[in-house]
PDB file of C-alpha atoms in Angstrom:
ATOM      1  CA  MET V  99      -2.333  25.323 -36.909  1.00 44.00           C
ATOM      2  CA  THR V 100       1.001  24.872 -38.703  1.00 44.00           C
ATOM      3  CA  SER V 101       1.773  22.734 -41.744  1.00 46.00           C
ATOM      4  CA  GLU V 102       2.902  19.772 -39.611  1.00 60.00           C
ATOM      5  CA  THR V 103      -0.038  17.758 -40.927  1.00 69.00           C
ATOM      6  CA  LYS V 104       1.915  14.483 -41.099  1.00 90.00           C
ATOM      7  CA  VAL V 105       3.386  14.858 -37.633  1.00 96.00           C
ATOM      8  CA  ILE V 106       1.249  13.902 -34.658  1.00 96.00           C
ATOM      9  CA  GLY V 107       1.474  15.863 -31.448  1.00 97.00           C
ATOM     10  CA  VAL V 108       1.691  13.387 -28.571  1.00 98.00           C
ATOM     11  CA  VAL V 109       1.275  14.560 -24.981  1.00 97.00           C
ATOM     12  CA  ILE V 110       2.464  12.101 -22.336  1.00 96.00           C
ATOM     13  CA  GLY V 111       1.554  12.682 -18.710  1.00 94.00           C
ATOM     14  CA  ARG V 112      -0.372  11.419 -15.710  1.00 93.00           C
ATOM     15  CA  PHE V 113      -2.720  14.361 -14.991  1.00 93.00           C
ATOM     16  CA  GLN V 114      -3.554  13.061 -11.504  1.00 92.00           C
ATOM     17  CA  VAL V 115      -5.546  16.139 -10.485  1.00 91.00           C
ATOM     18  CA  ASP V 116      -9.188  16.937  -9.811  1.00 90.00           C
ATOM     19  CA  GLU V 117      -9.189  19.520 -12.594  1.00 91.00           C
ATOM     20  CA  LEU V 118      -6.654  20.632 -15.170  1.00 91.00           C
ATOM     21  CA  HIS V 119      -4.748  23.670 -13.972  1.00 88.00           C
ATOM     22  CA  PRO V 120      -3.921  26.527 -16.397  1.00 87.00           C
ATOM     23  CA  GLY V 121      -0.515  25.047 -17.166  1.00 87.00           C
ATOM     24  CA  HIS V 122      -2.092  21.781 -18.262  1.00 90.00           C
ATOM     25  CA  VAL V 123      -4.621  23.594 -20.422  1.00 92.00           C
ATOM     26  CA  ASP V 124      -1.927  25.730 -22.061  1.00 91.00           C
ATOM     27  CA  LEU V 125       0.165  22.636 -22.803  1.00 92.00           C
ATOM     28  CA  LEU V 126      -2.733  20.760 -24.388  1.00 94.00           C
ATOM     29  CA  ARG V 127      -3.932  23.728 -26.432  1.00 94.00           C
ATOM     30  CA  HIS V 128      -0.410  24.514 -27.621  1.00 94.00           C
ATOM     31  CA  VAL V 129      -0.024  21.004 -29.019  1.00 95.00           C
ATOM     32  CA  ALA V 130      -3.558  20.992 -30.458  1.00 94.00           C
ATOM     33  CA  GLN V 131      -2.893  24.240 -32.323  1.00 94.00           C
ATOM     34  CA  LYS V 132       0.459  23.048 -33.648  1.00 94.00           C
ATOM     35  CA  HIS V 133      -0.660  19.642 -34.966  1.00 95.00           C
ATOM     36  CA  ARG V 134      -3.640  18.497 -37.000  1.00 93.00           C
ATOM     37  CA  HIS V 135      -3.778  15.254 -35.014  1.00 96.00           C
ATOM     38  CA  MET V 136      -3.245  14.995 -31.287  1.00 97.00           C
ATOM     39  CA  LEU V 137      -2.715  11.924 -29.127  1.00 98.00           C
ATOM     40  CA  VAL V 138      -2.691  12.021 -25.323  1.00 98.00           C
ATOM     41  CA  MET V 139      -1.057   9.057 -23.570  1.00 98.00           C
ATOM     42  CA  LEU V 140      -2.042   8.818 -19.920  1.00 97.00           C
ATOM     43  CA  GLY V 141       0.505   7.146 -17.659  1.00 95.00           C
ATOM     44  CA  CYS V 142      -1.058   4.252 -15.750  1.00 94.00           C
ATOM     45  CA  ARG V 143       0.074   1.606 -13.291  1.00 90.00           C
ATOM     46  CA  ALA V 144      -1.081  -2.010 -13.205  1.00 85.00           C
ATOM     47  CA  ALA V 145      -1.487  -1.766  -9.442  1.00 81.00           C
ATOM     48  CA  PRO V 146      -4.072  -0.628  -6.900  1.00 80.00           C
ATOM     49  CA  ALA V 147      -4.663   3.092  -6.566  1.00 82.00           C
ATOM     50  CA  ASP V 148      -2.352   4.971  -4.221  1.00 82.00           C
ATOM     51  CA  SER V 149      -1.751   8.544  -3.094  1.00 82.00           C
ATOM     52  CA  GLU V 150       0.153   9.365  -6.291  1.00 85.00           C
ATOM     53  CA  HIS V 151      -2.204   7.509  -8.650  1.00 88.00           C
ATOM     54  CA  ALA V 152      -5.708   8.101  -7.338  1.00 88.00           C
ATOM     55  CA  LEU V 153      -7.619   8.530 -10.621  1.00 90.00           C
ATOM     56  CA  ASP V 154      -8.153   5.748 -13.130  1.00 90.00           C
ATOM     57  CA  TYR V 155      -7.716   6.126 -16.876  1.00 93.00           C
ATOM     58  CA  ARG V 156     -11.400   6.711 -17.678  1.00 93.00           C
ATOM     59  CA  VAL V 157     -11.794   9.660 -15.314  1.00 93.00           C
ATOM     60  CA  ARG V 158      -8.682  11.388 -16.619  1.00 96.00           C
ATOM     61  CA  ALA V 159      -9.607  10.732 -20.260  1.00 97.00           C
ATOM     62  CA  GLN V 160     -12.954  12.487 -19.744  1.00 96.00           C
ATOM     63  CA  MET V 161     -11.142  15.438 -18.190  1.00 96.00           C
ATOM     64  CA  ILE V 162      -8.746  15.703 -21.161  1.00 97.00           C
ATOM     65  CA  ASN V 163     -11.494  15.410 -23.773  1.00 97.00           C
ATOM     66  CA  ALA V 164     -13.482  18.167 -22.059  1.00 96.00           C
ATOM     67  CA  VAL V 165     -10.655  20.540 -23.024  1.00 95.00           C
ATOM     68  CA  CYS V 166      -9.561  18.858 -26.270  1.00 95.00           C
ATOM     69  CA  PRO V 167     -12.583  16.972 -27.635  1.00 96.00           C
ATOM     70  CA  ASP V 168     -10.796  15.910 -30.828  1.00 96.00           C
ATOM     71  CA  ALA V 169      -7.798  14.380 -29.057  1.00 97.00           C
ATOM     72  CA  VAL V 170      -7.343  10.626 -29.055  1.00 98.00           C
ATOM     73  CA  VAL V 171      -6.697   9.546 -25.455  1.00 98.00           C
ATOM     74  CA  VAL V 172      -5.132   6.177 -24.609  1.00 98.00           C
ATOM     75  CA  ALA V 173      -3.505   4.524 -21.607  1.00 97.00           C
ATOM     76  CA  VAL V 174       0.186   3.646 -21.505  1.00 97.00           C
ATOM     77  CA  TYR V 175       1.196   1.398 -18.628  1.00 95.00           C
ATOM     78  CA  ASP V 176       4.401   1.617 -16.640  1.00 94.00           C
ATOM     79  CA  THR V 177       6.877  -1.219 -17.090  1.00 93.00           C
ATOM     80  CA  ALA V 178       9.861  -2.386 -15.080  1.00 89.00           C
ATOM     81  CA  GLU V 179      12.305  -1.354 -17.825  1.00 94.00           C
ATOM     82  CA  ASN V 180      12.360   2.019 -19.572  1.00 94.00           C
ATOM     83  CA  ASP V 181      13.291   0.534 -22.937  1.00 95.00           C
ATOM     84  CA  VAL V 182      10.247  -1.756 -22.827  1.00 96.00           C
ATOM     85  CA  TRP V 183       8.046   1.225 -21.991  1.00 96.00           C
ATOM     86  CA  SER V 184       9.616   3.235 -24.830  1.00 97.00           C
ATOM     87  CA  ARG V 185       8.888   0.462 -27.337  1.00 97.00           C
ATOM     88  CA  THR V 186       5.297   0.323 -26.100  1.00 97.00           C
ATOM     89  CA  VAL V 187       4.916   4.064 -26.685  1.00 98.00           C
ATOM     90  CA  ASP V 188       6.300   3.795 -30.222  1.00 98.00           C
ATOM     91  CA  GLN V 189       4.198   0.733 -31.069  1.00 98.00           C
ATOM     92  CA  THR V 190       1.031   2.432 -29.836  1.00 98.00           C
ATOM     93  CA  ILE V 191       1.690   5.521 -31.948  1.00 98.00           C
ATOM     94  CA  ASN V 192       2.467   3.433 -35.034  1.00 97.00           C
ATOM     95  CA  ALA V 193      -0.651   1.313 -34.562  1.00 97.00           C
ATOM     96  CA  LEU V 194      -2.960   4.324 -34.262  1.00 97.00           C
ATOM     97  CA  PHE V 195      -1.275   6.528 -36.892  1.00 96.00           C
ATOM     98  CA  PRO V 196       0.772   4.239 -39.167  1.00 95.00           C
ATOM     99  CA  GLU V 197       1.500   6.877 -41.812  1.00 92.00           C
ATOM    100  CA  PHE V 198       2.639   9.606 -39.444  1.00 95.00           C
ATOM    101  CA  SER V 199       5.698  10.729 -37.565  1.00 96.00           C
ATOM    102  CA  ALA V 200       5.342  12.196 -34.082  1.00 97.00           C
ATOM    103  CA  VAL V 201       6.676  14.724 -31.609  1.00 97.00           C
ATOM    104  CA  LEU V 202       6.309  13.803 -27.938  1.00 97.00           C
ATOM    105  CA  TYR V 203       5.523  16.620 -25.503  1.00 95.00           C
ATOM    106  CA  GLY V 204       5.706  16.746 -21.722  1.00 89.00           C
ATOM    107  CA  GLY V 205       5.961  19.248 -18.923  1.00 79.00           C
ATOM    108  CA  ARG V 206       8.271  19.656 -15.946  1.00 68.00           C
ATOM    109  CA  ASP V 207       9.695  16.374 -14.591  1.00 70.00           C
ATOM    110  CA  SER V 208       8.200  14.612 -17.585  1.00 79.00           C
ATOM    111  CA  PHE V 209       8.795  11.258 -19.256  1.00 89.00           C
ATOM    112  CA  ALA V 210      11.686  12.499 -21.412  1.00 87.00           C
ATOM    113  CA  SER V 211      14.509  11.052 -19.297  1.00 88.00           C
ATOM    114  CA  ALA V 212      12.894   7.594 -19.451  1.00 92.00           C
ATOM    115  CA  TYR V 213      12.103   7.589 -23.161  1.00 95.00           C
ATOM    116  CA  SER V 214      14.581   6.006 -25.592  1.00 95.00           C
ATOM    117  CA  GLY V 215      12.338   5.530 -28.613  1.00 96.00           C
ATOM    118  CA  LYS V 216      12.588   6.852 -32.141  1.00 96.00           C
ATOM    119  CA  PHE V 217      10.495  10.011 -31.918  1.00 96.00           C
ATOM    120  CA  GLU V 218      11.540  13.559 -31.054  1.00 95.00           C
ATOM    121  CA  THR V 219      10.734  14.797 -27.536  1.00 95.00           C
ATOM    122  CA  ARG V 220      10.101  18.359 -26.375  1.00 92.00           C
ATOM    123  CA  GLU V 221       9.657  19.629 -22.822  1.00 89.00           C
ATOM    124  CA  LEU V 222       7.393  22.643 -22.399  1.00 84.00           C
ATOM    125  CA  ASP V 223       7.426  24.763 -19.256  1.00 75.00           C
ATOM    126  CA  PHE V 224       3.741  25.608 -19.020  1.00 65.00           C
ATOM    127  CA  CYS V 225       3.348  23.632 -15.775  1.00 56.00           C
ATOM    128  CA  SER V 226       6.341  24.881 -13.777  1.00 56.00           C
ATOM    129  CA  ASP V 227       4.240  26.923 -11.322  1.00 64.00           C
ATOM    130  CA  HIS V 228       1.804  24.111 -10.549  1.00 66.00           C
ATOM    131  CA  SER V 229       2.253  20.927  -8.534  1.00 70.00           C
ATOM    132  CA  GLY V 230      -0.125  17.999  -8.849  1.00 71.00           C
ATOM    133  CA  THR V 231       1.289  16.519  -5.649  1.00 75.00           C
ATOM    134  CA  ALA V 232       0.569  19.685  -3.663  1.00 80.00           C
ATOM    135  CA  ARG V 233      -2.940  19.788  -5.097  1.00 79.00           C
ATOM    136  CA  ARG V 234      -3.632  16.168  -4.087  1.00 81.00           C
ATOM    137  CA  GLU V 235      -2.305  16.801  -0.578  1.00 83.00           C
ATOM    138  CA  LEU V 236      -4.644  19.777  -0.236  1.00 82.00           C
ATOM    139  CA  ILE V 237      -7.620  17.729  -1.451  1.00 82.00           C
ATOM    140  CA  ALA V 238      -6.783  14.966   1.041  1.00 80.00           C
ATOM    141  CA  GLN V 239      -7.291  17.454   3.878  1.00 84.00           C
ATOM    142  CA  THR V 240     -10.611  18.698   2.503  1.00 83.00           C
ATOM    143  CA  SER V 241     -14.071  17.486   3.486  1.00 84.00           C
ATOM    144  CA  GLU V 242     -17.115  19.040   1.854  1.00 86.00           C
ATOM    145  CA  ASN V 243     -20.770  18.818   2.857  1.00 88.00           C
ATOM    146  CA  ASP V 244     -21.858  18.127  -0.687  1.00 87.00           C
ATOM    147  CA  PRO V 245     -23.529  15.088  -2.335  1.00 92.00           C
ATOM    148  CA  ALA V 246     -21.034  15.163  -5.209  1.00 88.00           C
ATOM    149  CA  PHE V 247     -18.161  14.973  -2.743  1.00 87.00           C
ATOM    150  CA  ARG V 248     -19.753  12.020  -0.956  1.00 90.00           C
ATOM    151  CA  ARG V 249     -20.432  10.265  -4.269  1.00 89.00           C
ATOM    152  CA  GLY V 250     -16.771  10.673  -5.138  1.00 87.00           C
ATOM    153  CA  VAL V 251     -15.656   9.124  -1.858  1.00 84.00           C
ATOM    154  CA  ILE V 252     -18.056   6.194  -2.271  1.00 87.00           C
ATOM    155  CA  HIS V 253     -16.963   5.663  -5.880  1.00 86.00           C
ATOM    156  CA  ALA V 254     -13.300   5.641  -4.862  1.00 85.00           C
ATOM    157  CA  ILE V 255     -13.771   3.126  -2.063  1.00 84.00           C
ATOM    158  CA  MET V 256     -16.115   0.884  -4.048  1.00 86.00           C
ATOM    159  CA  ASN V 257     -13.580   0.642  -6.870  1.00 84.00           C
ATOM    160  CA  LEU V 258     -10.614  -0.298  -4.703  1.00 83.00           C
ATOM    161  CA  ARG V 259      -9.233  -3.773  -5.177  1.00 84.00           C
ATOM    162  CA  PRO V 260      -9.707  -6.194  -2.267  1.00 86.00           C
ATOM    163  CA  ARG V 261      -7.226  -5.298   0.451  1.00 87.00           C
ATOM    164  CA  VAL V 262      -5.291  -7.552   2.787  1.00 91.00           C
ATOM    165  CA  PHE V 263      -3.724  -6.111   5.926  1.00 92.00           C
ATOM    166  CA  PHE V 264      -0.757  -8.011   7.331  1.00 95.00           C
ATOM    167  CA  THR V 265       0.089  -8.151  10.999  1.00 96.00           C
ATOM    168  CA  VAL V 266       2.656  -9.922  13.150  1.00 98.00           C
ATOM    169  CA  ASP V 267       2.081 -11.630  16.489  1.00 98.00           C
ATOM    170  CA  ILE V 268       4.795 -12.823  18.840  1.00 98.00           C
ATOM    171  CA  ALA V 269       4.786 -15.788  21.208  1.00 98.00           C
ATOM    172  CA  VAL V 270       7.458 -15.012  23.812  1.00 98.00           C
ATOM    173  CA  LEU V 271       8.369 -18.267  25.567  1.00 97.00           C
ATOM    174  CA  ARG V 272      10.346 -18.884  28.722  1.00 95.00           C
ATOM    175  CA  PRO V 273      11.537 -22.296  29.965  1.00 88.00           C
ATOM    176  CA  PRO V 274       9.503 -24.707  32.116  1.00 73.00           C
ATOM    177  CA  LEU V 275       9.620 -24.220  35.873  1.00 57.00           C
ATOM    178  CA  GLN V 276      12.134 -26.993  36.470  1.00 43.00           C
ATOM    179  CA  VAL V 277      14.614 -25.310  34.121  1.00 43.00           C
ATOM    180  CA  LEU V 278      14.322 -22.259  36.357  1.00 45.00           C
ATOM    181  CA  GLY V 279      15.692 -24.328  39.261  1.00 46.00           C
ATOM    182  CA  LEU V 280      12.426 -25.584  40.775  1.00 45.00           C
ATOM    183  CA  ASP V 281      11.877 -29.191  41.803  1.00 48.00           C
ATOM    184  CA  PRO V 282      10.170 -31.078  38.912  1.00 44.00           C
ATOM    185  CA  VAL V 283       8.793 -33.640  41.399  1.00 47.00           C
ATOM    186  CA  GLU V 284       7.107 -30.949  43.450  1.00 50.00           C
ATOM    187  CA  HIS V 285       5.855 -28.893  40.502  1.00 48.00           C
ATOM    188  CA  GLY V 286       5.228 -31.623  37.937  1.00 50.00           C
ATOM    189  CA  ASN V 287       6.231 -31.679  34.284  1.00 55.00           C
ATOM    190  CA  ALA V 288       5.540 -27.986  33.809  1.00 66.00           C
ATOM    191  CA  ALA V 289       4.977 -26.558  30.351  1.00 78.00           C
ATOM    192  CA  PRO V 290       6.838 -23.542  29.009  1.00 91.00           C
ATOM    193  CA  GLU V 291       5.189 -20.231  29.706  1.00 94.00           C
ATOM    194  CA  VAL V 292       4.002 -17.765  27.080  1.00 96.00           C
ATOM    195  CA  LEU V 293       3.730 -14.011  27.516  1.00 97.00           C
ATOM    196  CA  LEU V 294       0.293 -12.554  26.807  1.00 97.00           C
ATOM    197  CA  GLY V 295      -1.105  -9.053  27.021  1.00 96.00           C
ATOM    198  CA  ARG V 296      -4.498  -7.557  27.724  1.00 96.00           C
ATOM    199  CA  LYS V 297      -6.098  -4.427  26.351  1.00 93.00           C
ATOM    200  CA  ALA V 298      -7.618  -1.975  28.797  1.00 89.00           C
ATOM    201  CA  ASP V 299     -11.159  -2.584  27.533  1.00 88.00           C
ATOM    202  CA  GLU V 300     -10.928  -6.411  27.333  1.00 91.00           C
ATOM    203  CA  HIS V 301     -11.006  -9.186  29.916  1.00 94.00           C
ATOM    204  CA  LEU V 302      -9.287 -11.808  27.742  1.00 96.00           C
ATOM    205  CA  TRP V 303      -5.648 -12.027  26.705  1.00 97.00           C
ATOM    206  CA  ARG V 304      -3.811 -11.935  23.402  1.00 96.00           C
ATOM    207  CA  PHE V 305      -0.373 -12.205  21.841  1.00 97.00           C
ATOM    208  CA  PRO V 306       1.552  -8.938  21.539  1.00 97.00           C
ATOM    209  CA  GLY V 307       1.776  -7.739  17.955  1.00 96.00           C
ATOM    210  CA  GLY V 308       0.535  -5.259  15.402  1.00 95.00           C
ATOM    211  CA  PHE V 309       0.518  -4.136  11.795  1.00 95.00           C
ATOM    212  CA  ILE V 310       3.540  -4.449   9.540  1.00 96.00           C
ATOM    213  CA  ASP V 311       4.728  -0.930   8.764  1.00 95.00           C
ATOM    214  CA  LEU V 312       5.880   0.241   5.338  1.00 93.00           C
ATOM    215  CA  LYS V 313       9.227   1.105   6.928  1.00 95.00           C
ATOM    216  CA  ASP V 314       9.778  -2.444   8.243  1.00 97.00           C
ATOM    217  CA  LYS V 315      12.188  -4.304   5.988  1.00 96.00           C
ATOM    218  CA  ASP V 316      10.571  -7.682   6.776  1.00 96.00           C
ATOM    219  CA  GLY V 317       8.253  -9.498   9.156  1.00 97.00           C
ATOM    220  CA  GLU V 318      11.001 -10.140  11.690  1.00 97.00           C
ATOM    221  CA  GLU V 319      11.787  -6.442  11.983  1.00 98.00           C
ATOM    222  CA  ALA V 320       8.097  -5.667  12.416  1.00 98.00           C
ATOM    223  CA  ALA V 321       7.774  -8.348  15.116  1.00 98.00           C
ATOM    224  CA  ALA V 322      10.808  -7.067  17.027  1.00 98.00           C
ATOM    225  CA  ARG V 323       9.492  -3.506  16.851  1.00 97.00           C
ATOM    226  CA  GLU V 324       6.004  -4.438  18.046  1.00 97.00           C
ATOM    227  CA  LEU V 325       7.402  -6.548  20.878  1.00 97.00           C
ATOM    228  CA  GLN V 326       9.535  -3.649  22.079  1.00 97.00           C
ATOM    229  CA  GLU V 327       6.647  -1.184  21.839  1.00 96.00           C
ATOM    230  CA  GLU V 328       4.085  -3.356  23.612  1.00 96.00           C
ATOM    231  CA  THR V 329       6.132  -5.206  26.250  1.00 97.00           C
ATOM    232  CA  GLY V 330       9.487  -3.441  26.532  1.00 96.00           C
ATOM    233  CA  LEU V 331      11.332  -6.655  25.613  1.00 97.00           C
ATOM    234  CA  THR V 332      14.203  -6.783  23.140  1.00 98.00           C
ATOM    235  CA  ALA V 333      14.074  -9.868  20.926  1.00 98.00           C
ATOM    236  CA  HIS V 334      17.417 -11.558  20.208  1.00 97.00           C
ATOM    237  CA  THR V 335      16.034 -14.355  18.028  1.00 95.00           C
ATOM    238  CA  LEU V 336      12.719 -14.780  16.258  1.00 98.00           C
ATOM    239  CA  GLY V 337      11.498 -17.986  14.653  1.00 97.00           C
ATOM    240  CA  TYR V 338       8.673 -18.445  12.175  1.00 98.00           C
ATOM    241  CA  VAL V 339       5.768 -20.519  13.498  1.00 98.00           C
ATOM    242  CA  GLY V 340       3.128 -20.056  10.803  1.00 97.00           C
ATOM    243  CA  SER V 341       0.592 -17.731   9.238  1.00 97.00           C
ATOM    244  CA  LEU V 342      -3.172 -17.679   8.930  1.00 95.00           C
ATOM    245  CA  THR V 343      -6.233 -15.535   8.308  1.00 92.00           C
ATOM    246  CA  VAL V 344      -7.477 -13.661  11.359  1.00 88.00           C
ATOM    247  CA  ASP V 345     -11.149 -13.001  12.053  1.00 85.00           C
ATOM    248  CA  ASP V 346     -10.619  -9.363  12.958  1.00 83.00           C
ATOM    249  CA  TRP V 347     -13.773  -7.738  14.300  1.00 79.00           C
ATOM    250  CA  ARG V 348     -12.827  -4.409  12.715  1.00 77.00           C
ATOM    251  CA  SER V 349     -13.433  -5.762   9.202  1.00 78.00           C
ATOM    252  CA  ARG V 350     -16.122  -8.313  10.014  1.00 79.00           C
ATOM    253  CA  GLY V 351     -18.875  -8.197   7.397  1.00 77.00           C
ATOM    254  CA  ALA V 352     -16.688  -6.538   4.752  1.00 79.00           C
ATOM    255  CA  ASN V 353     -16.148  -8.648   1.643  1.00 81.00           C
ATOM    256  CA  ASP V 354     -13.229  -6.641   0.283  1.00 83.00           C
ATOM    257  CA  VAL V 355     -10.969  -6.376   3.355  1.00 86.00           C
ATOM    258  CA  GLY V 356      -9.106  -9.153   5.148  1.00 89.00           C
ATOM    259  CA  HIS V 357      -6.467  -9.597   7.840  1.00 92.00           C
ATOM    260  CA  LYS V 358      -3.642 -12.123   7.793  1.00 95.00           C
ATOM    261  CA  THR V 359      -0.999 -12.536  10.455  1.00 96.00           C
ATOM    262  CA  ILE V 360       2.424 -14.125  10.810  1.00 98.00           C
ATOM    263  CA  LEU V 361       3.179 -15.747  14.157  1.00 98.00           C
ATOM    264  CA  TYR V 362       6.757 -15.696  15.431  1.00 98.00           C
ATOM    265  CA  LYS V 363       8.202 -17.316  18.532  1.00 98.00           C
ATOM    266  CA  CYS V 364      10.844 -15.637  20.659  1.00 98.00           C
ATOM    267  CA  THR V 365      12.873 -17.702  23.117  1.00 96.00           C
ATOM    268  CA  SER V 366      15.849 -15.382  23.517  1.00 96.00           C
ATOM    269  CA  PHE V 367      15.168 -11.886  24.775  1.00 97.00           C
ATOM    270  CA  SER V 368      16.277  -9.318  27.309  1.00 97.00           C
ATOM    271  CA  GLY V 369      14.428  -6.988  29.633  1.00 95.00           C
ATOM    272  CA  ASP V 370      11.511  -7.366  31.989  1.00 94.00           C
ATOM    273  CA  PRO V 371       8.048  -7.384  30.411  1.00 96.00           C
ATOM    274  CA  LYS V 372       5.842  -4.469  31.318  1.00 95.00           C
ATOM    275  CA  GLY V 373       2.593  -3.089  30.005  1.00 91.00           C
ATOM    276  CA  ASN V 374       3.050  -0.403  27.409  1.00 87.00           C
ATOM    277  CA  ASP V 375       1.582   1.044  24.244  1.00 69.00           C
ATOM    278  CA  ASP V 376      -1.555  -0.889  23.284  1.00 86.00           C
ATOM    279  CA  LEU V 377      -1.306  -3.566  26.019  1.00 93.00           C
ATOM    280  CA  PRO V 378      -1.290  -2.002  29.502  1.00 95.00           C
ATOM    281  CA  LEU V 379      -1.312  -5.458  31.155  1.00 95.00           C
ATOM    282  CA  VAL V 380       1.066  -8.356  30.451  1.00 96.00           C
ATOM    283  CA  GLY V 381       1.518 -11.703  32.166  1.00 95.00           C
ATOM    284  CA  TRP V 382       2.933 -15.220  31.867  1.00 95.00           C
ATOM    285  CA  PHE V 383       0.659 -18.199  31.256  1.00 94.00           C
ATOM    286  CA  PRO V 384       1.342 -21.944  30.879  1.00 93.00           C
ATOM    287  CA  LEU V 385       1.588 -22.984  27.243  1.00 93.00           C
ATOM    288  CA  ALA V 386      -1.092 -25.616  27.719  1.00 91.00           C
ATOM    289  CA  ALA V 387      -4.622 -26.298  26.538  1.00 88.00           C
ATOM    290  CA  ALA V 388      -6.000 -25.092  29.873  1.00 83.00           C
ATOM    291  CA  SER V 389      -4.899 -21.543  29.023  1.00 90.00           C
ATOM    292  CA  ARG V 390      -6.907 -21.457  25.774  1.00 93.00           C
ATOM    293  CA  ASP V 391     -10.079 -20.172  27.424  1.00 94.00           C
ATOM    294  CA  ARG V 392      -8.196 -17.069  28.545  1.00 95.00           C
ATOM    295  CA  ILE V 393      -7.396 -16.078  24.931  1.00 95.00           C
ATOM    296  CA  VAL V 394      -9.505 -13.739  22.781  1.00 94.00           C
ATOM    297  CA  ASP V 395     -11.370 -15.585  20.023  1.00 93.00           C
ATOM    298  CA  ALA V 396      -9.342 -14.019  17.212  1.00 92.00           C
ATOM    299  CA  HIS V 397      -6.095 -15.384  18.722  1.00 95.00           C
ATOM    300  CA  LYS V 398      -7.316 -18.860  19.662  1.00 96.00           C
ATOM    301  CA  PRO V 399      -6.243 -20.275  16.249  1.00 96.00           C
ATOM    302  CA  LEU V 400      -2.777 -18.792  16.835  1.00 96.00           C
ATOM    303  CA  PHE V 401      -2.600 -20.424  20.262  1.00 96.00           C
ATOM    304  CA  ASP V 402      -3.681 -23.774  18.776  1.00 96.00           C
ATOM    305  CA  MET V 403      -1.061 -23.496  16.038  1.00 96.00           C
ATOM    306  CA  LEU V 404       1.617 -22.682  18.609  1.00 96.00           C
ATOM    307  CA  LEU V 405       0.685 -25.715  20.735  1.00 94.00           C
ATOM    308  CA  GLU V 406       0.803 -27.935  17.666  1.00 93.00           C
ATOM    309  CA  ARG V 407       4.104 -26.707  16.221  1.00 92.00           C
ATOM    310  CA  ILE V 408       6.208 -25.766  19.225  1.00 82.00           C
TER     311      ILE V 408
END
């Protein structure tokens, strides 16, 4: 240990790995040997866990203290602006060690470019041969027949925040029969027709649609994509009808998962509808109450909303 007794060694990182690799250990021990007091600031996000941020603060703090038991470990949360984050870092250090200066340490691709605070920063190259991302990707492909592994999976799922999955459904409408040139006296005051599809293993019909993809820029783009995939039609205009919670059988009984959908109407389109993708059968039905019994239960509220608002 050097004479830097009034200078705290601060390590800032995320450490999103199942175990510290040798580069991590070397970094932590280097700082611990150089400074009498050591602070580890774990980068955190105020958001649900994702593929880059799988471990919460507590789990990572235990991992750090197993290697450096005397280190003080705290969370530092991401902010929208780097200068706000930098002030938070400085304020945390000053609050914990008011009489000390500090040197901030990080590894490859560290926090240094985002930090604009008052303390010195140093990048150390102990971690250059190791990739946390590659390690997480390898773990994601691994399944072990071990109780500890299963406990970890259960713990991860049980600690997820409630999740809502968003879908889009599309009501493709074509004009009443008389607009198509048929005699309104002979055929009556016909209702518009709506395009419905049927899954191979179902006997009832549903609106074409599907999940909003991360690559979709908005609901309209998702609706146009799903319509093309499932019916072969190209939507020229899409109009918002409404949104509601869907009783999706796939999550029935779960209290932490829900499905919500946005219903769009499409009255301008090109192409001839044909079964494709998830709906091998498609057909036109009168947009009238009599058609309701042909609709799957999950889509009946959508059909009712369409009748009410069209």
